Amino acid sequence: MEAHLVIEDGTVFKGESFGASGESCGELIFNTSMTGYQEILYDPSYKGQIVVMTYPLIGNYGVTEEDVESGKVHAEGFVVKERSKIYSSWRAVKPLDVLLYEHGVTGIEGIDTRRLTVMLREKGAVKAGIFTGRNNAKKMVEKVKKSRDIAGVDLVKEVVGNNPYFWSKEGSRKVVVLDCGVKYNTLRLLSERGMKVLVMPAGTPWQDVVKEKPDGILVSNGPGDPAAVPYVVKNLANLIERYPVFGICFGIQLIAQVFGGKTYKLKFGHHGANHPVKDLNTGRIYITVQNHSFCVDMDTLDKNDIETTHINLNDNTLEGIAHKKFPVFAVQFHPEHAPGPPDAVYLFDRFRDMVELR
Amino acid sequence: MINMGKRTDIKKIMLIGSGPIVIGQACEFDYSGSQACKALREEGYTVVLVNSNPATIMTDPDMADRTYLEPLVPEILAKIIERERPDALLPTLGGQTALNLTVQLTEAGILEKYGVEVIGANYDAIRKAEDRALFKETVEKTGLKVPASGAAYNLDDALDIAGRLGFPLIIRPGYTLGGTGGSVAYNIQEFKELADAGLKLSPVSEILVEQSVLGWKEYELEVMRDRKGNAVVICSIENFDPMGVHTGDSITVAPVQTLTDREYQAMRSAAIRIMEEIGVETGGSNIQFAVNPLDGEMAVIEMNPRVSRSSALASKATGFPIAKIAAKLAVGYTLDEIPNDITRKTPACFEPAIDYCVVKIPKFNFEKFPLSEPYLTISMKSVGEVMSIGRTFREALNKALRSLEEKFSGFEDILLPLETSEGISKPGPNRLFYIKKGFNEGFSIDEIAVISKIDRWFLYNLKEIADCEAEIKKYRGRKIPHAVLKKAKEYGFSDRQIAVLTGKKDEKEVRMLREKYGIAAGYKLVDTCAGEFEAFTPYYYSTYE
């Protein structure tokens, strides 16, 4: 079936539909990872976004049972040059289009993704829509224009459940994960390090978190605008001086706000698995996984309290902070990887050590 | 150690070239050596170059400060060292020849005598990578596996090991140059003969009997590391031909196509750990892996602690100048201190993201070697290779086949002497065309996969080319519709090929039709970053999209 990818400026790309049919709008961003499409699709941080893969051949190894990173596929749409009609892997259980179909997500192939990427690089992230079947161009552009802008929107409540749950009950120390849209690999890495993992929705009142008597708190990654969830920042403000805290991605943006920091939107964000980040304390460089459209403004943080621990070597943006008095640290990249290089999992060891020292 | 950029305690660096062109060691090492000369002189070092082969770019008068066209033997090198008194020796850019000479010079005490420091990879690292037993020990230290094996000094020992491991078995005679005499035994009779021959070939009468991973998927990673331990993978390569065909003789594809991120990352981490454990201090290394297609079991096959044949491919495939960067790392720079020439704004400390598919096809010249059998085994036989870039595997493959200058116009029908299933199962230079013949004769993808052990993903893509050809043929003597012609061009068919398939007068007729339809080649940039950053190097490939 034919399908169209429509940009808010009126540009229309024609392609073929795969996965679910229908229409979906979202912010269009590109990801430069060459493997890991399944984990990307399942990442709750992509809520509200249509993902363009810059690598042209997608779906080659199908979909596996193990590489599931959340309860469902969260991306609003998926744009590729070519979806493989065959999948080959001893672990694969189904093809990519079936996964998208099952989760009601529209995909489009046959798109010149390179042209699209260069456009996004130059113009910045834009609103776009995928429409399957025959459609009137004017109407499609109208719909895209009218679709919501993710700046200022609380997307966390759209991806997080209402109830707390234990990921693992084994372990001598208990960690509460404040769930803004956590990926399962974060939970796996915590429990592998011998910690009891209780996942609580980010909006849980801080008193309820305290009642659980945690030994540490992890603030997870999540979708959308970090300035749109003041209630989570408020909660966090009441917890941050009581426990060791580790923030990932969206988590760093919330923690920074607790200490008076401000966030801003990047032109087209960082989405990929090859970003060099330098640990300023050790001088070591890690190849990191990144997926963020917003960023903490370094200059809005009080240097007396907050230390910059990591920076991105591509554009010198802020990648990590630590509090000078409290055992609180956070990074903008994804040490839990999946997909991408596991170079920075040492941060989970650092968190475990903090939790155990408490 | 604090960040301090390049070393100022060394001034004069000796570089060893790779000598004569032989199978497995050709112009790629002239390329890497030349790059290194330029990079080192750019940094103000005095370069002393030794190479016995005058037919190289690196020995052109303005490449090095001092150039010696002398035999590459330790005695002569010792004399040059005595005369030139270099501060350092960089052995990792001149192929296996340079590494072997470095080992000999170290063992003879020459380097110590004249206070020459080996930079890049030192004696211990070279030995750990080269010596099979040391390599096995080193790999196992990192928690990874090599194929099970045992060393034998006589036929009885060899038979014992064979009984333990089961057939087929790989026999590698010890201490022969470049794996000469390596063979595969499928049964006890063959084994007795080949083991006996191997024992005789080895100067120390030693053979390594190794569990065969024939038919497993084969992969290679190109890794770079700096003196602070920062490591990046420049390029991942998947072999179309499974284990059993030398990498130099295999059709290879970049990046990897059929590994999930989980498996790819496990391989990437393994490659970096091995490089650390072997002790390659700075520069590039190439690490080869085999993966069991049934359960994903991974084994480490070998590692080259130097810039290799594959590094040249990886450089061209990604736009990342491996040899140049390796030279800069050897003199003390770290990856974050070297700019990425292509983006100018970002550092060389990153992993290239590519947004196209690269196919390498080896070129053979069996006519010139009448005594060698036209079959591909574990010792290399190809005399060159071509590389092409396309947006899909199909497009890149067709372009590469045309580039071979073997008069192939793509994945097509050619006259073949063998019976089809034999040609598919026995790896030879024309295996691709036997697969084509197999499709014509109604072999299914699964049947071909079973007898060739080639991954179904590749076979399916080949079948798509064959199906497209059949579709084009339908328009014999008729006008080709827009959609069919566009698809054919996207699949990498040439105008001439389309003209032949449809009985047109010549390629001009197809070209004119294309122009009428507005189907024209576009040019896309090779920029190391999949379009994420602006690029300044004019390196393009053509494609139809």
Short mmCIF file of C-alpha atoms in Angstrom, two decimals, chain A residues 30 32 34-36 39 54-57 60-61 64 66-67 81-82 84-91 111-114 117-118 121 188 268-269 274-276 278 283-285 287 313-314 338-343, chain B residues 3 228-230 232 255 257-265 268-269 291 293-296 336 346-347 349-356 391-394 455-457 460 464 524-525 527 530-534 545:
data_model
loop_
_atom_site.label_atom_id
_atom_site.label_comp_id
_atom_site.label_asym_id
_atom_site.label_seq_id
_atom_site.Cartn_x
_atom_site.Cartn_y
_atom_site.Cartn_z
CA PHE A 30 16.83 10.74 12.93
CA THR A 32 22.28 7.00 13.32
CA MET A 34 23.25 0.81 12.48
CA THR A 35 21.82 -1.96 14.68
CA GLY A 36 19.22 -2.03 17.43
CA GLU A 39 15.27 -1.60 21.20
CA THR A 54 19.85 6.71 8.70
CA TYR A 55 21.12 3.16 8.05
CA PRO A 56 19.23 2.11 4.91
CA LEU A 57 18.67 -1.65 5.47
CA ASN A 60 17.51 -7.82 8.56
CA TYR A 61 17.54 -9.84 11.77
CA THR A 64 13.60 -11.25 19.15
CA GLU A 66 14.98 -10.89 24.53
CA ASP A 67 15.47 -7.41 23.11
CA LYS A 81 14.99 3.37 3.16
CA GLU A 82 14.36 -0.36 2.88
CA SER A 84 14.08 -6.26 4.69
CA LYS A 85 11.51 -8.72 3.37
CA ILE A 86 13.46 -11.53 4.98
CA TYR A 87 14.89 -11.84 8.47
CA SER A 88 17.76 -14.02 9.47
CA SER A 89 18.78 -14.73 13.06
CA TRP A 90 18.67 -17.80 15.28
CA ARG A 91 16.89 -15.69 17.89
CA ILE A 111 12.23 7.02 1.56
CA ASP A 112 15.45 8.82 0.69
CA THR A 113 16.47 8.89 4.34
CA ARG A 114 19.75 10.60 3.58
CA THR A 117 18.42 13.56 7.45
CA VAL A 118 20.31 16.41 5.83
CA ARG A 121 20.18 18.64 10.24
CA ARG A 188 18.36 -5.58 34.50
CA PHE A 268 17.93 18.15 16.09
CA GLY A 269 19.01 16.40 19.25
CA ASN A 274 28.45 6.70 18.55
CA HIS A 275 28.70 9.86 20.62
CA PRO A 276 32.07 10.42 22.29
CA LYS A 278 34.66 12.46 28.10
CA GLY A 283 40.08 11.78 31.04
CA ARG A 284 38.65 8.57 29.59
CA ILE A 285 36.40 8.75 26.58
CA ILE A 287 31.39 5.83 23.11
CA LEU A 313 33.15 15.90 22.46
CA ASN A 314 31.12 16.50 19.30
CA ALA A 338 20.57 -1.49 24.65
CA PRO A 339 20.99 -0.71 21.88
CA GLY A 340 24.56 0.48 21.59
CA PRO A 341 27.96 0.05 23.21
CA PRO A 342 28.02 -0.87 26.91
CA ASP A 343 31.13 1.28 27.51
CA ASN B 3 47.14 15.14 28.46
CA LYS B 228 45.03 6.15 27.32
CA GLY B 229 43.03 3.06 26.48
CA ASN B 230 40.25 4.81 24.58
CA VAL B 232 36.69 2.84 18.94
CA PRO B 255 28.59 -2.90 8.04
CA GLN B 257 23.99 -7.15 8.23
CA THR B 258 22.65 -10.08 10.18
CA LEU B 259 23.65 -9.51 13.81
CA THR B 260 21.27 -8.04 16.35
CA ASP B 261 22.61 -5.20 18.44
CA ARG B 262 23.07 -7.55 21.40
CA GLU B 263 25.39 -9.85 19.44
CA TYR B 264 27.16 -7.00 17.71
CA GLN B 265 27.90 -5.27 21.01
CA ARG B 268 32.59 -5.17 19.86
CA SER B 269 33.35 -5.46 23.57
CA VAL B 291 29.58 -17.23 14.99
CA PRO B 293 24.45 -19.61 12.96
CA LEU B 294 22.38 -22.09 14.97
CA ASP B 295 22.91 -20.73 18.47
CA GLY B 296 25.16 -17.68 18.26
CA ASP B 336 40.16 13.21 21.13
CA THR B 346 34.17 16.79 15.64
CA PRO B 347 37.11 14.69 16.94
CA CYS B 349 37.27 9.76 18.76
CA PHE B 350 34.01 8.33 17.49
CA GLU B 351 32.62 5.37 15.62
CA PRO B 352 31.67 6.10 12.01
CA ALA B 353 27.98 5.77 11.23
CA ILE B 354 27.47 4.77 7.64
CA ASP B 355 24.27 5.12 5.64
CA TYR B 356 25.04 2.86 2.70
CA ARG B 391 22.29 2.21 -0.85
CA THR B 392 21.45 -1.49 -0.82
CA PHE B 393 23.45 -4.71 -0.86
CA ARG B 394 22.00 -5.53 -4.28
CA ASP B 455 23.23 -16.66 5.21
CA ARG B 456 19.66 -16.61 3.91
CA TRP B 457 19.60 -12.82 4.09
CA TYR B 460 17.26 -13.61 -0.52
CA GLU B 464 15.56 -10.37 -5.60
CA LYS B 524 25.66 10.86 -2.08
CA LEU B 525 28.46 11.74 0.28
CA ASP B 527 30.95 11.48 5.42
CA ALA B 530 25.40 9.46 8.13
CA GLY B 531 24.59 13.10 7.45
CA GLU B 532 24.55 14.20 11.09
CA PHE B 533 27.26 16.81 10.55
CA GLU B 534 28.30 18.91 7.59
CA GLU B 545 16.90 6.83 -5.49
#
